[in-house]
Short mmCIF file of N, CA and C in Angstrom, two decimals:
data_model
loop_
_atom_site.label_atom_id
_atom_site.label_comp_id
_atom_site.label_asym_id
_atom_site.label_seq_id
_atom_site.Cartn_x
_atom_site.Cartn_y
_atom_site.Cartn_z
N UNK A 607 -1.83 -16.64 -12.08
CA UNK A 607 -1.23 -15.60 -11.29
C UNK A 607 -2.27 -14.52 -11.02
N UNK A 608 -2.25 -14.40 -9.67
CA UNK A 608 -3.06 -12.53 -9.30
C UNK A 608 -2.35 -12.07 -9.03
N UNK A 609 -2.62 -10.20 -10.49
CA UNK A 609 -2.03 -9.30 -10.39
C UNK A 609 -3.58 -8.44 -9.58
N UNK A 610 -2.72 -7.42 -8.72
CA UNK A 610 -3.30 -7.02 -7.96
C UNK A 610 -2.41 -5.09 -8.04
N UNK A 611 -3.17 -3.94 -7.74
CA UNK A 611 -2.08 -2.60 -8.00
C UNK A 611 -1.96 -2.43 -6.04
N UNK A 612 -0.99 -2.00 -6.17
CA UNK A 612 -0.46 -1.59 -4.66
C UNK A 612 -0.94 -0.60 -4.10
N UNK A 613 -1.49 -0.28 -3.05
CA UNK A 613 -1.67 0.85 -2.21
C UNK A 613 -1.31 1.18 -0.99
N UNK A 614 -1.10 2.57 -0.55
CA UNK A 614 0.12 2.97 0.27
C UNK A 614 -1.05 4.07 0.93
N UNK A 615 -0.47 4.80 1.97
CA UNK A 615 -0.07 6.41 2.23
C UNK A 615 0.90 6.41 2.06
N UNK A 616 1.18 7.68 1.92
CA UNK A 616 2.11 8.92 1.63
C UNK A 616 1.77 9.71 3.18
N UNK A 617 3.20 9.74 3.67
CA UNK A 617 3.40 10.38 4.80
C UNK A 617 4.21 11.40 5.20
N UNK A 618 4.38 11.99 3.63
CA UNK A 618 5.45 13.17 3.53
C UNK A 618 6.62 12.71 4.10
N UNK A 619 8.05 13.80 3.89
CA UNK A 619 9.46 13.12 3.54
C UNK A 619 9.77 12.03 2.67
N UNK A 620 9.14 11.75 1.60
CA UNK A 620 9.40 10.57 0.96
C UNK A 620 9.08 9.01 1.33
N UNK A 621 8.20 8.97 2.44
CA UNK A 621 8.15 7.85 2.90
C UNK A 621 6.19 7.39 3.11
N UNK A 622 6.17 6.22 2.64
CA UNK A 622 4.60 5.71 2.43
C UNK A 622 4.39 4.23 3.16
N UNK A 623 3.28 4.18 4.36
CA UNK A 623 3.51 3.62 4.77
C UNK A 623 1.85 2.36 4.05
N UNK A 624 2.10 1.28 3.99
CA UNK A 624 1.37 0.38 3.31
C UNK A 624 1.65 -1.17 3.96
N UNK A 625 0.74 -2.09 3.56
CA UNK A 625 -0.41 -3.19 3.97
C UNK A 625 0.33 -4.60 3.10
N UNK A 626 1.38 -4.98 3.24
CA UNK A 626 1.81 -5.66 2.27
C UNK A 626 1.39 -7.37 2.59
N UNK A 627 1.29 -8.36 1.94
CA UNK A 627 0.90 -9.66 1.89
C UNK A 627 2.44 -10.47 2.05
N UNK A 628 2.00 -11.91 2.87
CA UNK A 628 2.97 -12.86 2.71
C UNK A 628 3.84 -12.71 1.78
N UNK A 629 4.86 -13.16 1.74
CA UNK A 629 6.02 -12.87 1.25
C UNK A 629 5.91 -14.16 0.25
N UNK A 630 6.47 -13.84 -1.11
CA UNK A 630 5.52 -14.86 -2.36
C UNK A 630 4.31 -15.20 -2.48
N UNK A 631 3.26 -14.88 -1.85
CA UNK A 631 2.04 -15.02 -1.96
C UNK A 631 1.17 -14.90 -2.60
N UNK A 632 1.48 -13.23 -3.45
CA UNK A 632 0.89 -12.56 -4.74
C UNK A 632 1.85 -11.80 -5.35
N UNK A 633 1.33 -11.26 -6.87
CA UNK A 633 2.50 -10.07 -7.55
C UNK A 633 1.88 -9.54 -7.49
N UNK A 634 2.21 -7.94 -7.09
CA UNK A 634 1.08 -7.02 -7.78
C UNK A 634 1.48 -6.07 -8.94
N UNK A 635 0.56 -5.76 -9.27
CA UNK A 635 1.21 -5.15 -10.83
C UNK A 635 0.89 -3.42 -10.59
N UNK A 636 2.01 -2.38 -11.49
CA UNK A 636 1.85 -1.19 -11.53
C UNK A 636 1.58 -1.29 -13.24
N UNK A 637 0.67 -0.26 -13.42
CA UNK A 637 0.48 0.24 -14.63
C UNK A 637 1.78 -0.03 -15.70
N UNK A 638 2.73 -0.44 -15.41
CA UNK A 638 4.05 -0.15 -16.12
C UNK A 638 5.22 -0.94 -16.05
N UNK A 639 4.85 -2.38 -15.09
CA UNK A 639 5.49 -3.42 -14.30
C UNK A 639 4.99 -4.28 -13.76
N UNK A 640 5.47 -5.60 -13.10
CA UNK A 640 5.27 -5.84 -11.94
C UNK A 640 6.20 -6.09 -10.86
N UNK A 641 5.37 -6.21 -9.94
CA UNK A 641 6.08 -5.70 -8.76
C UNK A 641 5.83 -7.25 -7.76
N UNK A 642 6.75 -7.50 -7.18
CA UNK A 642 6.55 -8.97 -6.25
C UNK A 642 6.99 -8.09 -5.05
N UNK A 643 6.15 -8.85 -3.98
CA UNK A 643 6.06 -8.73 -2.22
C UNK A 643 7.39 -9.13 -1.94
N UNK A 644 8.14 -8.58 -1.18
CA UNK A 644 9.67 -9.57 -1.35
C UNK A 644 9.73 -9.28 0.72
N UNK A 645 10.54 -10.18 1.22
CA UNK A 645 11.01 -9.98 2.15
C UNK A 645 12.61 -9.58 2.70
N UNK A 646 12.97 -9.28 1.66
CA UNK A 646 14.34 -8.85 1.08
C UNK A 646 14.45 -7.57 2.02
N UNK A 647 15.85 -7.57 1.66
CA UNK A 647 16.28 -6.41 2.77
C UNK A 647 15.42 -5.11 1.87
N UNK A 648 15.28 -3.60 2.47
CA UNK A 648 15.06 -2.95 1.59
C UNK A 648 16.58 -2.05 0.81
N UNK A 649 15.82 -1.33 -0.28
CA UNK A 649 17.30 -0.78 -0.97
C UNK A 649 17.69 0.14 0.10
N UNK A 650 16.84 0.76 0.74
CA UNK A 650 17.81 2.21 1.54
C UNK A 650 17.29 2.49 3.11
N UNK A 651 18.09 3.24 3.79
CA UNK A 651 18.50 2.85 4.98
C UNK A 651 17.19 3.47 5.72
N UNK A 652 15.85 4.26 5.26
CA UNK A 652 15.21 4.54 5.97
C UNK A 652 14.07 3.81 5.39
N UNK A 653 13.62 2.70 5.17
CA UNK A 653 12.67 1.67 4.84
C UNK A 653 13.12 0.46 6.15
N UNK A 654 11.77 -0.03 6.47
CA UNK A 654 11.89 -1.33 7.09
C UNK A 654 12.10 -2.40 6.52
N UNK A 655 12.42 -3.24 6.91
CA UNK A 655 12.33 -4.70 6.41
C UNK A 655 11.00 -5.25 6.54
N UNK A 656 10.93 -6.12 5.40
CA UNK A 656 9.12 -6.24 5.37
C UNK A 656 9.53 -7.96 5.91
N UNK A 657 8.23 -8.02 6.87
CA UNK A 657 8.51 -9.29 7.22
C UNK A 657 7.77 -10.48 6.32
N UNK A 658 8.63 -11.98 6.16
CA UNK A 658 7.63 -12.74 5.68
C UNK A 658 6.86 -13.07 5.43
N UNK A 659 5.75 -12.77 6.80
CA UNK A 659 4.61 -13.11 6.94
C UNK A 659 3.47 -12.15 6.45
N UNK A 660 4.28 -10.88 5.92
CA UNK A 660 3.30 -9.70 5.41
C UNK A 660 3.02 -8.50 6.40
N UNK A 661 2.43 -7.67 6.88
CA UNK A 661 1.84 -6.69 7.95
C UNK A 661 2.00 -5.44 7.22
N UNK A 662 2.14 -4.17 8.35
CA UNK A 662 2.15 -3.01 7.49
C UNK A 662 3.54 -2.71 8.01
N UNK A 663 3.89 -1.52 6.71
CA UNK A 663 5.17 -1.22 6.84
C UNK A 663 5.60 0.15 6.20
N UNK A 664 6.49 0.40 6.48
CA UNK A 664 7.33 1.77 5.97
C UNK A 664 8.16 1.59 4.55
N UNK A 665 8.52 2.26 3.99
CA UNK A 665 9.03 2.35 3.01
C UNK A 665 8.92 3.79 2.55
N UNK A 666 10.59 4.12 1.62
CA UNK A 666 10.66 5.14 1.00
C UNK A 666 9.55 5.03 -0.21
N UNK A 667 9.19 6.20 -0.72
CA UNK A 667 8.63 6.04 -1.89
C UNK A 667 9.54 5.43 -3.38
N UNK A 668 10.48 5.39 -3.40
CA UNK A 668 11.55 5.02 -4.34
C UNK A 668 11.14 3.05 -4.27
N UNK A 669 11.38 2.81 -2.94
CA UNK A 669 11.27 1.34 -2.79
C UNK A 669 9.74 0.80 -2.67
N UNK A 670 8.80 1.97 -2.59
CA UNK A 670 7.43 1.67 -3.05
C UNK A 670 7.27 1.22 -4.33
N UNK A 671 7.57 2.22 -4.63
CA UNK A 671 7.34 2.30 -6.48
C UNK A 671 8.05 1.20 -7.40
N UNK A 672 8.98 0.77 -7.20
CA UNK A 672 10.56 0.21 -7.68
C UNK A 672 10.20 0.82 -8.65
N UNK A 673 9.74 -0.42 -9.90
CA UNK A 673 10.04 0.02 -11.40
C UNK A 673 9.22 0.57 -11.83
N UNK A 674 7.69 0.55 -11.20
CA UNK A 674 6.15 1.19 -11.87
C UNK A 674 6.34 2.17 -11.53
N UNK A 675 4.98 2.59 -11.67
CA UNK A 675 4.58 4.49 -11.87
C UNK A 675 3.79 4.96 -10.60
N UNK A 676 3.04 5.68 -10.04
CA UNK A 676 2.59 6.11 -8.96
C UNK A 676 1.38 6.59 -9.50
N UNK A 677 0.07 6.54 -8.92
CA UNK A 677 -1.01 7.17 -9.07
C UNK A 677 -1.55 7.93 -8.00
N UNK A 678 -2.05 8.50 -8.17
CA UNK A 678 -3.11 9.10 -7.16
C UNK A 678 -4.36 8.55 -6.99
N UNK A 679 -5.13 8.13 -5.64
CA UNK A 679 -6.46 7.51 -5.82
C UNK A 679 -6.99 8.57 -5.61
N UNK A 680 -8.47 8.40 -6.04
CA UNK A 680 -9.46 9.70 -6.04
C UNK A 680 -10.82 9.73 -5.48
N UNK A 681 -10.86 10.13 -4.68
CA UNK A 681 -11.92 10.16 -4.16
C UNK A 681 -13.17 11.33 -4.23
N UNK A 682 -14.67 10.76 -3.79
CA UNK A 682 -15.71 11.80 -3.66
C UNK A 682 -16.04 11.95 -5.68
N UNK A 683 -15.54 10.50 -6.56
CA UNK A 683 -15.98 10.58 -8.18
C UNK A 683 -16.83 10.21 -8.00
N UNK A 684 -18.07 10.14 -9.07
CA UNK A 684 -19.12 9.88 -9.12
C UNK A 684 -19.47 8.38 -9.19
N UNK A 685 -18.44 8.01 -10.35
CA UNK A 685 -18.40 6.68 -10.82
C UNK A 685 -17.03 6.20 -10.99
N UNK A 686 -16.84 5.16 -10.34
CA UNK A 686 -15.54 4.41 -10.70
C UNK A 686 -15.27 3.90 -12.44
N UNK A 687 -13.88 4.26 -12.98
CA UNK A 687 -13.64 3.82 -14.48
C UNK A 687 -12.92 2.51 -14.35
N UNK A 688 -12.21 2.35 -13.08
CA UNK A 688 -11.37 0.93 -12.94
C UNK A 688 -11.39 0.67 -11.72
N UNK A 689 -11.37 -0.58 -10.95
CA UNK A 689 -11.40 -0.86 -9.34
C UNK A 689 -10.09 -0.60 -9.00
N UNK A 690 -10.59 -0.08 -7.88
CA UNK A 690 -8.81 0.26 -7.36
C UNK A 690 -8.23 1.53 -7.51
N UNK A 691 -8.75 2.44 -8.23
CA UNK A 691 -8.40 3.50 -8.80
C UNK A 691 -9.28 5.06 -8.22
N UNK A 692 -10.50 5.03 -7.79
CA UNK A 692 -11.59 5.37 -7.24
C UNK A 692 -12.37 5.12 -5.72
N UNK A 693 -12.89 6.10 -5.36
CA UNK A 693 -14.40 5.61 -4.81
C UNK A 693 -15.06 6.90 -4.68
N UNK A 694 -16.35 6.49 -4.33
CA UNK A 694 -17.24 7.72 -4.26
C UNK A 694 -17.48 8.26 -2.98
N UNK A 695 -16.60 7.28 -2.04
CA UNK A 695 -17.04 7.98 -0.24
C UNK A 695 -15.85 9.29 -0.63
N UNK A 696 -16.25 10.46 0.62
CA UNK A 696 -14.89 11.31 0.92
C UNK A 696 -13.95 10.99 1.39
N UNK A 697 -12.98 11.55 1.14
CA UNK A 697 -12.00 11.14 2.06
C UNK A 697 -11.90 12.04 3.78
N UNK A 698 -11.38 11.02 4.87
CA UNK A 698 -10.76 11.47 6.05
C UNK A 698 -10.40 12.88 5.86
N UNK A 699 -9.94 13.58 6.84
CA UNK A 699 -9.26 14.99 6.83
C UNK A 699 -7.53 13.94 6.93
N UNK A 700 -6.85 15.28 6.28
CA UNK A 700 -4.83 14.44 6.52
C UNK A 700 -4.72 13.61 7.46
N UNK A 701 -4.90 14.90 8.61
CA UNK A 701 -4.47 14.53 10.10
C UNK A 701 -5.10 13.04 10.36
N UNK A 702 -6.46 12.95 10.23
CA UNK A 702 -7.00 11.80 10.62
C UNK A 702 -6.28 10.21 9.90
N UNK A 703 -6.00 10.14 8.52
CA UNK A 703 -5.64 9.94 7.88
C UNK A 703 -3.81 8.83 8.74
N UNK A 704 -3.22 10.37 8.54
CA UNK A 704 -2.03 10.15 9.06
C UNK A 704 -1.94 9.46 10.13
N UNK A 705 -3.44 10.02 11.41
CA UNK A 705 -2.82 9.64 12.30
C UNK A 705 -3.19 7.80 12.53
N UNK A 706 -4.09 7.55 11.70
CA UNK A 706 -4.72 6.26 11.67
C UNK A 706 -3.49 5.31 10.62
N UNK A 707 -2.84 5.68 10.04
CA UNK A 707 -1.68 5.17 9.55
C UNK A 707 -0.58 4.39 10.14
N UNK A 708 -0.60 5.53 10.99
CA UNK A 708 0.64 5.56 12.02
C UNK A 708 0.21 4.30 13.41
N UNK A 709 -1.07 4.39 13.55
CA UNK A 709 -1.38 3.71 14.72
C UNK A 709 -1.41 2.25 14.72
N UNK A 710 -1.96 1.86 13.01
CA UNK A 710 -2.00 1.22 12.18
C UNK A 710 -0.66 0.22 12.02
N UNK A 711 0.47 1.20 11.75
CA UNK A 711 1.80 0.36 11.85
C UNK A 711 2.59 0.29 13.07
N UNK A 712 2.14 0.88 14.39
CA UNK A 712 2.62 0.29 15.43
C UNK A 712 1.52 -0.96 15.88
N UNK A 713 0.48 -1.05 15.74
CA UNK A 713 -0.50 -2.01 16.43
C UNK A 713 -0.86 -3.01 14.96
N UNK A 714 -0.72 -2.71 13.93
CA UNK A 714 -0.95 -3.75 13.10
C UNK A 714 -2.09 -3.58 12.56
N UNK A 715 -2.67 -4.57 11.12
CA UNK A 715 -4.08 -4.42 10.71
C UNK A 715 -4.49 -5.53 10.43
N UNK A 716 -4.15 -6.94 11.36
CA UNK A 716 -4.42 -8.13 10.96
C UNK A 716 -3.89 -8.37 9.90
N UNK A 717 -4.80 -10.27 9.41
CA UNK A 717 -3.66 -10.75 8.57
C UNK A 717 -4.62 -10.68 7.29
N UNK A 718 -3.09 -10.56 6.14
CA UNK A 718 -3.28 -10.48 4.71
C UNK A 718 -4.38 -10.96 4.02
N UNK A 719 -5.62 -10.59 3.55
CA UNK A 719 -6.82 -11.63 2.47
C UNK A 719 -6.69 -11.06 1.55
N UNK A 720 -6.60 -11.40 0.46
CA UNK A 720 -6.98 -10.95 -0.69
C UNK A 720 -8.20 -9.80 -1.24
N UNK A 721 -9.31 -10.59 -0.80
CA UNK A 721 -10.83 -10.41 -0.85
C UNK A 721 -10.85 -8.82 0.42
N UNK A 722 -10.73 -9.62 1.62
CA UNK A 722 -11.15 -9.25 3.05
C UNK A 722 -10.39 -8.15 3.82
N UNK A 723 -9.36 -8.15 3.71
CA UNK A 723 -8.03 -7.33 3.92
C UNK A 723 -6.44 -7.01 3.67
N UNK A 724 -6.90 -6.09 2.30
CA UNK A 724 -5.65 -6.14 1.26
C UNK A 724 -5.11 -4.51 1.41
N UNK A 725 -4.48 -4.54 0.82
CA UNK A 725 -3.57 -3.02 0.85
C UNK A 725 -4.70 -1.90 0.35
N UNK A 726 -5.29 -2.39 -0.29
CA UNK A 726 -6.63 -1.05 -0.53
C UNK A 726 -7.26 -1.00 0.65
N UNK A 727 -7.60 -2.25 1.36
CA UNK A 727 -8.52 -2.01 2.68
C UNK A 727 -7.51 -0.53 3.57
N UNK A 728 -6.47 -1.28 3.60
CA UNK A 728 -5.64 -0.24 4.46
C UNK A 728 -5.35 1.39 4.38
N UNK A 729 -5.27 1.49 2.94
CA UNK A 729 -5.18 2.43 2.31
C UNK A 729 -6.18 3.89 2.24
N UNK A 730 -7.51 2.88 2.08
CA UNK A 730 -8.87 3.82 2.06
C UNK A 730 -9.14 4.38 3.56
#
């Protein structure tokens, strides 16, 4: 099995929009759980339905998270302590950020790799 940690934006109002994989394809794990890709309806009425095939998507932060914990990634550290958790580029300004999010989940970010284009790609 690859456990893999999830990554999102946060798009204020409670809602994070993220890069999710085929539907059974991988688990990914939170510090405190794991968490499976599901194509299941979501729990609440302002989340999308994630499709089968994977893409990007909306979601409350509640149905981000389910049972794990939430981190913050950090950027502009010197040295990474765990992958996934870090990097040393800066980050975007919000706006830029947001608005590349957003453009992101109307036009898409190609398809799911592991390696090549995973929810961190999307994320950073």
């Amino acid at each position: 099995m690859i456990s893999l940690y999830l990554s999102g934006i946060y798009i204020g109002d409670g809602l994070v929009i993220h890069f999710t994989a085929p539907s059974g394809k991988f688990t990914a794990s939170s510090p405190s759980s794991s968490l499976s890709f599901s194509s299941s309806a979501p729990n609440h009425s302002r989340c999308e339905s994630q499709k089968p095939e994977g893409g990007v998507a909306v979601t409350c932060l509640d149905c981000f998270i389910k049972e794990g914990s939430l981190s913050r990634y950090e950027y502009g550290v010197r040295f990474r302590l765990r992958g996934g958790t870090s990097t040393a580029a800066q980050s975007d300004p919000a706006s830029t950020v947001l608005r590349r999010a957003n453009y992101l989940l109307e036009n898409g970010f190609g398809n799911y790799h592991l390696v090549r284009n995973n929810c961190e790609d999307f994320a950073l």
